[in-house]
Backbone as numpy.savetxt, mean C-alpha at the origin, in Angstrom:
# Nx Ny Nz CAx CAy CAz Cx Cy Cz
-3.55 7.41 -8.35 -3.65 6.18 -7.34 -5.45 6.50 -7.23
-6.43 7.51 -7.71 -7.60 7.08 -7.20 -8.28 6.62 -8.49
-7.79 7.12 -9.61 -8.13 5.97 -11.17 -7.79 4.94 -11.10
-6.39 4.32 -10.66 -5.88 2.93 -10.14 -7.18 2.18 -9.58
-7.51 3.12 -8.19 -9.14 2.27 -7.11 -9.74 2.50 -8.31
-10.28 2.91 -8.98 -11.49 2.74 -9.61 -11.64 1.91 -10.35
-10.33 1.58 -11.35 -9.93 0.43 -11.82 -10.32 -0.76 -11.45
-9.67 -0.74 -10.56 -9.89 -1.95 -9.52 -11.08 -2.31 -8.87
-11.59 -1.37 -8.86 -13.05 -1.78 -8.03 -14.25 -1.92 -8.79
-13.50 -1.81 -10.50 -14.31 -2.66 -11.29 -14.16 -4.04 -11.35
-13.22 -4.18 -11.96 -12.35 -5.61 -12.15 -12.18 -6.80 -10.67
-12.39 -5.69 -9.81 -11.61 -6.66 -8.39 -12.61 -8.15 -7.93
-13.53 -8.74 -8.33 -14.50 -9.49 -8.22 -13.61 -10.80 -9.41
-13.16 -10.28 -10.80 -12.64 -11.07 -11.52 -10.91 -11.18 -11.02
-10.35 -10.30 -10.71 -9.00 -10.73 -10.15 -9.00 -11.40 -8.79
-9.56 -11.41 -7.96 -9.81 -12.03 -6.91 -10.51 -13.46 -7.33
-11.30 -13.66 -8.23 -11.12 -15.02 -8.55 -10.69 -15.94 -9.19
-9.62 -14.56 -10.46 -8.46 -15.20 -10.65 -7.80 -16.28 -9.58
-7.24 -15.32 -9.15 -6.08 -15.45 -8.30 -6.03 -16.98 -6.96
-7.64 -15.99 -6.34 -7.90 -16.26 -5.07 -7.58 -15.49 -4.18
-8.42 -15.27 -3.02 -7.86 -14.80 -1.75 -6.63 -14.58 -1.20
-5.99 -15.95 -0.78 -4.53 -15.97 -0.55 -3.60 -15.52 -1.33
-3.70 -15.75 -2.37 -2.58 -15.41 -3.28 -2.63 -13.90 -3.51
-3.79 -13.26 -3.81 -3.92 -11.92 -3.88 -3.68 -11.19 -2.60
-4.31 -11.62 -1.15 -3.57 -11.14 -0.36 -2.04 -11.09 -0.09
-1.30 -12.14 -0.57 0.13 -12.35 -0.50 0.40 -12.00 -1.14
0.64 -11.43 -1.96 1.93 -11.01 -3.37 0.94 -9.65 -3.90
0.04 -9.51 -3.34 0.01 -7.89 -4.16 0.70 -6.26 -3.04
0.81 -6.92 -1.17 2.02 -5.90 -1.27 3.11 -6.05 -2.28
3.54 -7.04 -2.90 5.12 -7.01 -4.26 4.77 -5.66 -5.26
3.46 -5.67 -5.68 2.72 -4.45 -6.65 3.05 -3.21 -5.71
2.66 -3.23 -4.20 2.78 -2.01 -4.16 4.35 -1.70 -3.07
4.58 -2.23 -3.42 6.48 -2.31 -3.36 6.76 -2.08 -4.65
6.88 -2.21 -5.71 7.45 -1.77 -6.85 7.10 -0.57 -7.17
5.55 -0.18 -7.28 4.87 1.00 -7.13 5.86 2.12 -6.41
5.81 1.62 -4.90 6.90 2.69 -4.23 8.29 2.72 -4.97
8.55 1.72 -5.11 10.04 1.70 -5.67 10.12 3.10 -7.07
9.02 2.64 -7.89 8.96 3.71 -9.35 8.59 4.81 -8.74
8.27 5.22 -7.92 7.86 6.41 -6.86 8.99 7.29 -6.55
9.71 6.45 -5.58 10.99 7.39 -5.30 11.90 7.45 -6.56
11.88 6.90 -7.71 12.38 7.20 -8.71 12.11 8.46 -9.40
11.06 9.18 -8.83 10.82 10.38 -9.47 11.84 11.52 -9.76
11.63 12.41 -10.51 12.67 13.28 -10.63 12.48 14.43 -11.62
13.17 15.75 -11.59 12.22 16.91 -12.65 11.90 16.33 -13.78
12.93 16.07 -14.54 12.53 15.08 -16.00 12.20 13.61 -15.68
11.00 12.97 -14.99 10.37 12.41 -15.35 9.52 12.73 -16.24
8.88 11.43 -16.85 8.23 11.89 -17.92 6.24 11.77 -17.02
5.48 12.38 -17.50 4.27 12.70 -16.82 3.26 11.42 -16.80
4.19 10.46 -18.09 3.13 9.14 -18.23 3.73 8.28 -17.16
4.94 7.87 -16.85 5.79 7.28 -15.48 5.49 7.77 -14.27
5.07 9.04 -14.07 4.51 9.17 -13.01 2.74 8.79 -12.75
2.06 8.86 -14.04 0.90 8.26 -13.31 0.59 7.29 -13.53
1.51 6.00 -14.26 1.78 4.64 -14.03 2.21 4.19 -12.66
3.22 5.42 -12.24 3.43 4.59 -11.14 2.13 4.86 -9.80
1.64 5.92 -10.01 0.38 6.24 -9.04 -0.96 5.46 -9.05
-1.38 5.09 -10.96 -1.99 3.91 -10.84 -1.84 2.66 -10.45
-0.73 2.67 -10.51 -0.36 1.08 -10.27 -0.34 0.87 -8.42
-0.14 1.97 -7.80 -0.35 1.85 -6.72 -1.41 1.86 -5.85
-2.88 2.81 -6.42 -3.90 2.60 -6.35 -4.36 1.34 -6.52
-4.54 0.82 -7.53 -4.36 -0.69 -8.04 -4.22 -1.67 -7.04
-2.85 -1.68 -6.80 -2.61 -2.50 -6.13 -2.90 -2.26 -4.33
-3.56 -1.73 -4.55 -3.96 -0.92 -2.94 -5.38 -1.32 -2.73
-6.24 -1.21 -3.52 -7.30 -1.66 -3.70 -7.77 -3.08 -3.56
-6.93 -3.59 -4.60 -7.20 -5.04 -4.19 -7.10 -5.70 -3.61
-5.88 -5.14 -2.04 -5.13 -5.57 -0.64 -6.80 -5.36 -0.44
-7.65 -4.15 -0.38 -8.22 -3.37 0.50 -9.83 -4.37 0.33
-9.76 -4.98 -0.80 -10.87 -5.51 -1.37 -10.47 -6.87 -1.17
-9.73 -7.57 -0.96 -10.20 -8.69 -0.90 -9.67 -9.20 0.96
-9.13 -8.49 1.31 -9.33 -7.84 3.01 -10.80 -8.03 3.44
-11.39 -7.15 2.51 -12.95 -6.32 3.44 -14.15 -8.17 3.01
-13.25 -8.28 1.78 -14.57 -9.55 1.65 -14.18 -10.78 2.48
-13.21 -11.39 3.25 -13.18 -11.97 4.07 -13.44 -11.99 5.55
-13.20 -10.28 5.64 -13.79 -10.11 7.12 -14.97 -9.95 6.85
-15.79 -9.95 6.07 -17.68 -9.97 6.18 -18.14 -10.91 5.76
-17.39 -11.91 5.39 -18.22 -13.30 5.54 -18.36 -14.26 6.84
-17.72 -14.17 7.38 -18.32 -14.59 8.88 -19.39 -13.78 9.84
-19.64 -13.00 9.33 -20.75 -11.73 9.85 -21.58 -12.09 9.92
-22.69 -12.07 10.57 -24.15 -12.57 10.40 -25.17 -11.20 9.77
-25.90 -11.68 9.30 -26.14 -10.28 8.12 -27.19 -9.42 9.30
-27.64 -9.25 10.72 -27.90 -8.79 11.82 -26.72 -7.91 11.92
-25.69 -8.58 12.05 -24.42 -7.40 12.46 -23.81 -6.41 11.41
-24.26 -6.63 10.27 -23.42 -6.55 9.38 -23.39 -4.86 9.18
-24.07 -3.75 9.81 -24.60 -2.78 9.71 -23.00 -2.05 10.81
-23.10 -2.86 12.25 -21.96 -2.80 13.10 -20.36 -3.14 12.33
-20.42 -4.17 12.06 -19.35 -4.40 11.24 -18.65 -3.54 10.17
-19.62 -2.80 9.37 -19.50 -1.64 8.49 -18.66 -0.42 9.00
-19.46 -0.40 9.39 -18.94 0.82 11.09 -17.74 0.92 11.18
-17.64 -0.87 12.00 -16.23 -0.84 12.31 -15.10 -0.74 11.32
-15.15 -1.73 10.34 -14.24 -1.35 9.38 -13.87 -0.29 8.77
-15.09 0.12 8.62 -14.77 2.10 8.03 -13.43 2.70 9.36
-14.32 2.58 10.67 -13.17 3.16 11.12 -12.11 2.91 11.39
-11.50 1.13 11.55 -10.49 0.99 11.27 -9.85 1.06 9.97
-10.26 1.54 9.41 -9.32 1.70 7.72 -9.10 3.34 7.91
-9.94 4.47 8.17 -9.82 5.52 8.80 -8.54 6.06 10.17
-8.68 5.19 10.59 -7.73 5.06 11.74 -6.30 4.44 11.03
-6.37 3.46 9.91 -4.80 2.84 9.53 -4.58 3.91 8.70
-5.62 4.99 7.85 -4.94 5.58 7.24 -4.30 6.70 7.92
-4.87 7.68 8.30 -4.06 8.23 9.61 -2.77 8.02 9.96
-2.83 6.64 10.34 -1.65 6.49 11.37 -0.44 6.25 9.68
-0.81 5.75 8.39 -0.30 5.89 7.72 0.47 7.45 7.34
-0.69 8.54 7.00 0.23 9.48 6.80 0.51 10.37 8.03
0.63 9.58 9.71 1.27 10.73 10.30 2.43 9.52 10.46
2.99 8.15 9.92 4.06 8.07 9.80 4.77 7.89 8.39
4.47 8.36 8.08 5.17 9.11 6.36 5.53 10.59 6.27
4.78 11.43 7.09 5.18 12.48 7.66 6.42 12.32 8.62
6.16 11.88 9.33 7.23 11.55 10.52 8.81 11.58 10.01
8.87 10.50 8.70 10.00 9.85 7.84 10.38 10.61 7.13
9.45 11.40 6.16 9.56 13.09 5.22 10.65 13.35 6.78
9.76 14.24 7.68 10.49 15.28 8.30 11.86 14.88 9.07
12.07 13.60 9.19 13.20 12.67 9.52 14.20 13.17 8.46
13.83 12.39 7.28 15.01 12.87 6.87 14.94 14.24 5.91
14.20 15.36 6.05 14.38 16.29 5.57 15.17 16.96 6.97
15.24 17.19 7.94 15.90 17.51 9.34 17.22 16.58 8.78
17.76 15.34 8.97 18.39 14.76 8.69 19.73 15.20 7.90
19.05 15.24 6.57 19.67 15.37 5.49 20.42 17.04 5.59
19.26 17.99 6.17 19.70 19.30 6.05 20.96 19.81 6.79
20.87 19.09 8.14 21.98 19.05 8.84 23.42 18.00 9.16
23.13 17.17 7.85 24.10 16.43 7.82 25.12 17.06 7.12
26.60 16.21 6.87 26.97 17.17 6.14 26.92 17.13 5.22
26.89 15.75 4.35 26.19 15.74 3.08 24.89 16.01 2.87
24.36 17.49 2.98 22.88 18.00 2.82 22.29 17.85 1.11
21.52 16.73 1.09 21.02 17.02 0.05 19.53 17.62 -0.01
19.02 17.64 -1.04 17.82 18.31 -1.33 16.09 17.70 -1.39
15.33 18.17 -0.80 14.03 17.67 -0.56 13.53 16.62 -1.30
14.02 16.50 -3.04 13.86 15.57 -3.71 14.38 14.01 -2.81
15.07 13.98 -2.79 16.14 13.04 -1.83 15.30 12.74 -0.96
15.00 13.41 -0.25 13.93 13.19 1.34 12.87 12.42 0.79
12.05 13.41 -0.39 11.04 12.02 -0.66 11.44 10.68 -0.78
12.79 10.85 -1.85 12.75 9.57 -1.90 13.34 8.42 -1.26
14.04 9.29 0.02 14.11 8.31 1.35 12.98 7.63 2.18
11.75 8.19 2.21 10.63 8.03 2.48 9.79 7.21 1.78
9.94 6.86 0.34 9.43 6.07 -0.59 10.13 4.40 -0.54
11.63 4.60 -0.40 12.26 3.63 -0.08 12.07 2.63 1.24
12.09 3.75 2.43 11.32 3.21 3.74 9.97 3.12 3.60
9.19 3.45 3.48 7.91 2.82 3.13 7.60 1.39 2.47
8.30 1.47 0.87 8.66 0.15 0.62 9.55 -1.18 1.12
10.39 -0.75 2.11 10.81 -1.37 2.90 10.23 -2.28 3.93
9.25 -1.44 4.31 8.06 -1.71 5.15 7.11 -2.91 4.50
6.79 -2.48 3.52 5.88 -3.39 2.62 6.27 -4.55 2.52
7.79 -4.91 2.38 8.51 -5.80 1.95 8.64 -7.00 3.05
8.61 -6.01 3.91 8.77 -6.80 5.70 7.08 -7.76 5.41
6.02 -6.76 5.24 5.01 -7.67 5.14 4.75 -8.45 4.47
5.47 -8.65 3.28 5.57 -9.54 2.53 6.15 -11.44 2.72
7.03 -10.59 3.71 7.67 -11.89 4.00 7.26 -12.29 5.25
6.87 -11.56 5.79 5.81 -12.35 7.10 4.77 -12.84 6.68
4.28 -12.30 5.66 2.56 -12.95 5.36 3.35 -14.22 4.03
4.28 -14.54 3.17 4.35 -15.71 2.73 4.99 -16.48 3.85
6.02 -16.25 4.55 6.15 -17.19 5.94 5.31 -17.78 6.38
4.40 -17.00 6.91 2.85 -17.79 7.95 2.32 -18.42 6.89
2.25 -18.54 5.51 1.50 -19.06 4.59 2.52 -20.38 4.45
3.75 -20.37 4.64 4.26 -21.50 4.05 4.37 -22.63 5.10
4.37 -21.74 6.51 4.65 -22.85 7.71 3.37 -23.32 7.88
2.37 -22.88 7.44 0.73 -23.18 7.30 0.41 -24.68 6.44
1.31 -24.38 5.24 1.28 -25.47 4.34 1.77 -27.21 4.46
3.35 -26.49 5.69 3.56 -28.15 5.95 2.88 -28.62 6.65
């Protein structure tokens, strides 16, 4: 993921200029959705290339979403308040990362406990698979909410 994020940092301005902020913010969740679904199909026999590509794409699309949001956040901030805005943005990003990790852990714990106590007990790999699919579903809901909001404003 880190390599994809570093790669995207280098080409983010060109990427956003080509597609625009609205399209980037609206359609990037589809890339995140696809990469999470790809991660859900990892198993013991998965190739390193497949795993690396999945993680690369997740980092690439995540950073493109953060970069475009970050640019839009700072556009209306006066220069004298930019330090405060940067601190607030950093705090919010750290907080949202913490919530994401906690929610992912909650889902994983649920699936591990549910599958081990259930009559159809599955292994830990399936618990990770269900977690990735659940997170991908949440991203897909975000996409539909952003798309419907954008479409309703165009009418």
